[in-house]
């Protein structure tokens, strides 16, 4: 396999999510998708694959960049038509292999895997409650709390949706069960998540730049508060959360996202360019050159210079 070239410097941003449902090369697509999202997390990378009901989940994850964690041998072992992948930047929990995602569990609901971008504000409360009920945590990441909630027995008809209602904060999630691939975005729409399609397969990614690398078609963004469920019958959406005033993280436009991604229907590079123009209009400077602070400042510097 020809590996993409990587740079020497690795700024820390946020986690990257990528998922595939219904493609024979799910692991390879996820590898390239994660590479396109490498800017969102450089500490660890992981992929979980499945062939559906009756088959075991296969997982490989380790510390390092995507091309360091995965080679041809690792990808060939990850058989399956479904996959979720994750690149991690630790916002909660230590930067160790035990906190590398996706997390996988075998529970009363069957096998489940989860990948998370965001932070929970009620993590300590939920962890204490779950530990008192007998849950044993293997990591220090708040993402594992979500997996424990999903994995618990369905008391009083508890569903995946009602388990998700218990978490608060910023979260974009990919959840893979034996039958479904589920995409979740918190009701504030804090972190991005998008849906695409390739050769009849559904693709999910934190940013649309990941679709471009594998030549997938961008369909739409996952809406704030939406739970998108993909199975053999197609797509269906649920909105189990109390609606909230949108509160998208502006730093995605400023710094986190790649400039060739589309977020909120707008090209990130164009937003940064316009920010530079607006800065020049409000605070003009008599100078010969404009120098950005690499790399997210490049487009803003161009906009400032053009204005």
C-alpha atoms as one frame of an Amber mdcrd trajectory, in Angstrom:
protein
   0.000   0.000   0.000   1.255   3.483  -0.829   1.088   5.596   2.312   0.332
   9.323   2.115   3.143  11.661   3.079   2.964  13.238   6.527   4.479  16.416
   7.901   6.882  16.839  10.791   4.662  18.934  13.052   1.442  17.603  14.559
  -0.779  20.249  16.186  -3.380  18.970  18.650  -6.974  19.534  17.685  -9.990
  17.322  18.325 -10.890  13.705  17.650 -11.765  12.458  14.167 -14.563   9.988
  13.377 -15.092   7.872  10.275 -17.599   5.104   9.560 -18.612   2.772   6.721
 -21.716   0.619   6.255 -22.005  -1.789   3.343 -18.655  -1.743   1.523 -16.346
  -4.772   1.003 -13.250  -2.632   1.639 -14.557  -0.969   4.791 -11.245  -1.105
   6.669  -9.200   0.392   3.824 -11.737   3.175   3.289 -11.657   3.905   7.004
  -7.854   4.041   6.933  -7.896   6.707   4.225 -10.772   8.518   5.908  -8.840
   8.673   9.166  -5.762   9.882   7.332  -7.796  12.787   5.952  -8.867  13.516
   9.536  -5.389  13.162  11.040  -5.367  16.870  11.917  -8.144  16.210  14.452
  -6.069  13.829  16.570  -2.493  12.588  16.538  -2.161  10.574  19.770  -3.751
   7.279  18.753  -5.796   5.662  15.991  -8.112   2.670  15.803 -10.510   0.773
  13.548 -13.215  -1.789  14.381 -14.819  -3.882  11.613 -17.777  -6.254  11.378
 -19.534  -8.444   8.838 -22.864  -8.122  10.606 -24.861 -10.462  12.893 -23.184
 -13.725  13.802 -19.631 -12.477  13.243 -17.083 -11.179  15.723 -15.922  -7.589
  15.803 -12.298  -7.188  14.747 -10.263  -4.345  16.232  -6.825  -2.830  15.896
  -5.704   0.333  17.657  -2.456   1.745  18.963  -0.637   4.922  19.880   0.661
   7.008  16.998  -0.401   8.453  13.668  -2.701   6.602  11.286   0.099   5.465
   8.967   2.136   4.293  11.967  -0.707   2.253  13.468  -1.940   0.645  10.231
   0.005  -1.136   7.521  -1.073  -3.629   4.898  -0.944  -6.563   7.338  -3.164
  -4.874   9.925  -5.738  -3.780   7.358  -5.925  -7.222   5.740  -6.896  -8.704
   9.111  -9.764  -6.252   9.527 -12.339  -8.099   7.421 -15.849  -6.753   7.148
 -18.290  -4.561   5.284 -18.831  -2.227   8.240 -16.334  -0.192  10.201 -15.844
   2.717  12.535 -12.546   4.491  13.094 -11.136   7.129  15.423  -8.153   9.445
  15.707  -7.691  10.767  19.221  -6.650  13.977  20.840  -7.190  13.588  24.597
  -9.414  16.298  26.040 -10.311  14.064  29.011  -8.378  11.029  30.183  -4.683
  10.334  29.851  -2.885   9.780  26.560  -2.365   6.010  26.885  -3.274   2.940
  24.854  -6.106   2.029  27.237  -7.880   5.241  26.229  -7.427   4.680  22.488
 -10.720   4.339  20.623 -12.971   2.873  19.338 -14.045   1.119  22.548 -15.581
  -2.342  22.120 -17.786  -4.350  24.485 -19.645  -7.674  24.388 -22.820  -7.263
  26.448 -26.462  -8.322  26.735 -27.218  -6.237  23.656 -24.497  -8.100  21.750
 -21.250  -6.613  20.505 -21.018  -2.825  20.423 -18.300  -0.335  19.522 -18.193
   3.424  19.990 -16.100   6.362  18.785 -16.601   9.801  20.339 -15.632  13.380
  19.544 -16.477  15.787  22.351 -16.748  16.111  26.119 -19.477  15.202  28.614
 -20.276  17.712  31.348 -22.037  15.138  33.559 -19.354  12.459  33.221 -18.403
  12.316  36.922 -22.020  11.992  38.021 -22.750   9.205  35.537 -19.517   7.348
  36.331 -20.314   7.343  40.073 -23.839   6.099  39.396 -22.679   3.326  37.082
 -19.939   2.198  39.469 -22.475   1.934  42.288 -24.550  -0.276  39.990 -21.590
  -2.568  39.354 -19.935  -1.169  36.241 -16.166  -1.607  36.100 -14.329   0.990
  34.039 -11.206   0.098  32.100 -10.267   3.630  31.000 -10.288   7.219  32.230
 -12.032   8.553  29.103 -15.561   9.920  29.409 -16.415   8.091  26.174 -16.476
   4.775  28.052 -19.369   6.072  30.152 -21.532   6.234  27.032 -20.652   2.653
  26.168 -21.607   1.472  29.677 -24.965   3.253  29.412 -25.638   1.626  26.047
 -24.507  -1.810  27.228 -26.657  -2.039  30.347 -29.676  -4.387  30.353 -32.840
  -2.864  28.951 -34.570  -2.248  32.303 -38.152  -1.016  31.977 -37.867  -0.968
  28.215 -34.765   1.228  28.210 -33.618   1.755  24.637 -30.467   3.066  23.024
 -32.256   6.390  22.554 -33.154   6.741  26.237 -29.574   5.850  27.184 -28.335
   8.638  24.916 -30.723  11.104  26.562 -28.763  10.721  29.795 -25.556  12.245
  28.473 -24.968  15.996  28.480 -22.349  18.090  26.767 -20.655  18.056  23.386
 -20.746  14.784  21.502 -20.604  13.489  17.991 -20.740   9.690  18.136 -20.445
   6.669  15.903 -21.938   3.526  17.450 -21.685   0.154  15.724 -23.839  -2.756
  16.844 -24.145  -6.141  15.182 -26.979  -4.875  12.971 -26.666  -1.099  12.836
 -24.327   1.831  12.407 -25.585   4.821  14.368 -24.477   8.450  14.067 -25.328
  10.846  16.895 -24.877  14.595  17.182 -25.647  16.497  20.375 -28.634  18.888
  20.346 -26.349  21.944  20.326 -24.508  20.706  17.222 -21.212  21.429  18.958
 -19.000  19.183  16.813 -19.450  18.423  13.081 -20.580  15.109  11.590 -21.564
  14.388   7.987 -23.149  11.673   5.831 -21.877  10.548   2.446 -22.278   7.687
  -0.024 -19.885   5.581  -2.112 -20.805   2.676  -4.414 -24.038   2.054  -2.518
 -22.317   2.183   0.881 -23.006   4.840   3.495 -20.067   6.850   4.811 -19.893
   8.984   7.967 -17.131  11.438   8.825 -16.300  14.329  11.109 -15.465  16.459
   8.065 -16.290  16.364   4.362 -12.589  16.413   3.421 -12.592  12.687   4.260
 -15.234  12.086   1.568 -13.104  13.850  -1.015 -10.103  11.584  -0.446 -12.100
   8.399  -1.159 -14.263  10.039  -3.870 -17.463   9.649  -1.864 -20.498  11.845
  -2.467 -21.351  14.290   0.308 -25.071  13.964   1.071 -25.688  16.177   4.098
 -24.605  17.033   7.610 -26.076  15.207  10.579 -28.458  17.677  12.212 -28.062
  18.850  15.813 -29.945  16.414  18.053 -30.241  13.783  15.321 -29.698  10.058
  15.782 -29.221   8.563  12.305 -29.630   4.783  12.213 -28.268   2.805   9.253
 -29.144  -0.858   8.740 -29.878  -3.279   5.912 -33.200  -1.515   5.296 -31.606
   1.894   4.755 -31.692   5.073   6.837 -33.990   6.399   9.513 -33.654   9.371
  11.830 -34.766   9.964  15.408 -34.638  13.190  17.414 -34.716  12.046  21.052
 -33.167  15.130  22.649 -34.818  18.293  23.900 -34.241  20.903  21.154 -31.614
  23.517  21.993 -30.392  26.781  20.560 -27.569  25.832  18.146 -24.132  26.428
  19.682 -21.651  25.225  17.082 -18.017  25.587  18.148 -16.661  28.570  16.235
 -13.131  27.247  16.659 -13.880  24.628  13.998 -13.857  27.484  11.476 -10.931
  29.256  13.122  -8.581  26.340  13.740  -9.806  22.744  14.086 -11.251  21.929
  10.660  -9.397  21.513   7.390  -9.910  24.469   5.015 -11.304  22.235   2.247
 -14.118  20.932   4.468 -17.695  22.187   4.299 -19.319  22.832   7.671 -22.712
  24.443   8.109 -22.988  24.613   4.334 -19.940  26.886   4.119 -16.387  26.191
   2.953 -14.030  26.544   5.927 -11.280  28.147   3.828 -13.670  30.838   2.596
 -14.718  31.610   6.170 -11.091  32.053   7.220 -10.379  34.236   4.196 -13.332
  36.473   5.038 -12.149  36.675   8.654  -8.836  37.994   7.364 -10.594  40.536
   5.158 -12.750  41.718   8.056  -9.681  42.049  10.266  -7.999  44.179   7.594
 -11.076  46.392   7.287 -11.294  46.994  11.025  -7.574  47.123  11.812  -5.681
  48.135   8.659  -1.886  48.004   8.785   0.632  49.707   6.511   2.869  46.724
   5.702   4.533  44.988   2.774   3.753  41.379   3.675   1.335  39.412   5.846
   2.722  36.322   7.576   0.353  33.641   8.937   0.980  31.397  11.914   0.938
  27.957  10.215  -1.213  26.372   9.136  -4.745  27.444  10.014  -3.802  31.110
   9.621  -2.904  30.797   5.928  -6.345  31.646   4.553  -6.907  34.480   7.021
  -3.540  35.956   6.034  -4.487  35.749   2.357  -7.772  37.498   3.061  -6.002
  40.213   5.046  -3.464  40.742   2.251  -6.142  40.818  -0.476  -8.187  43.411
   1.373
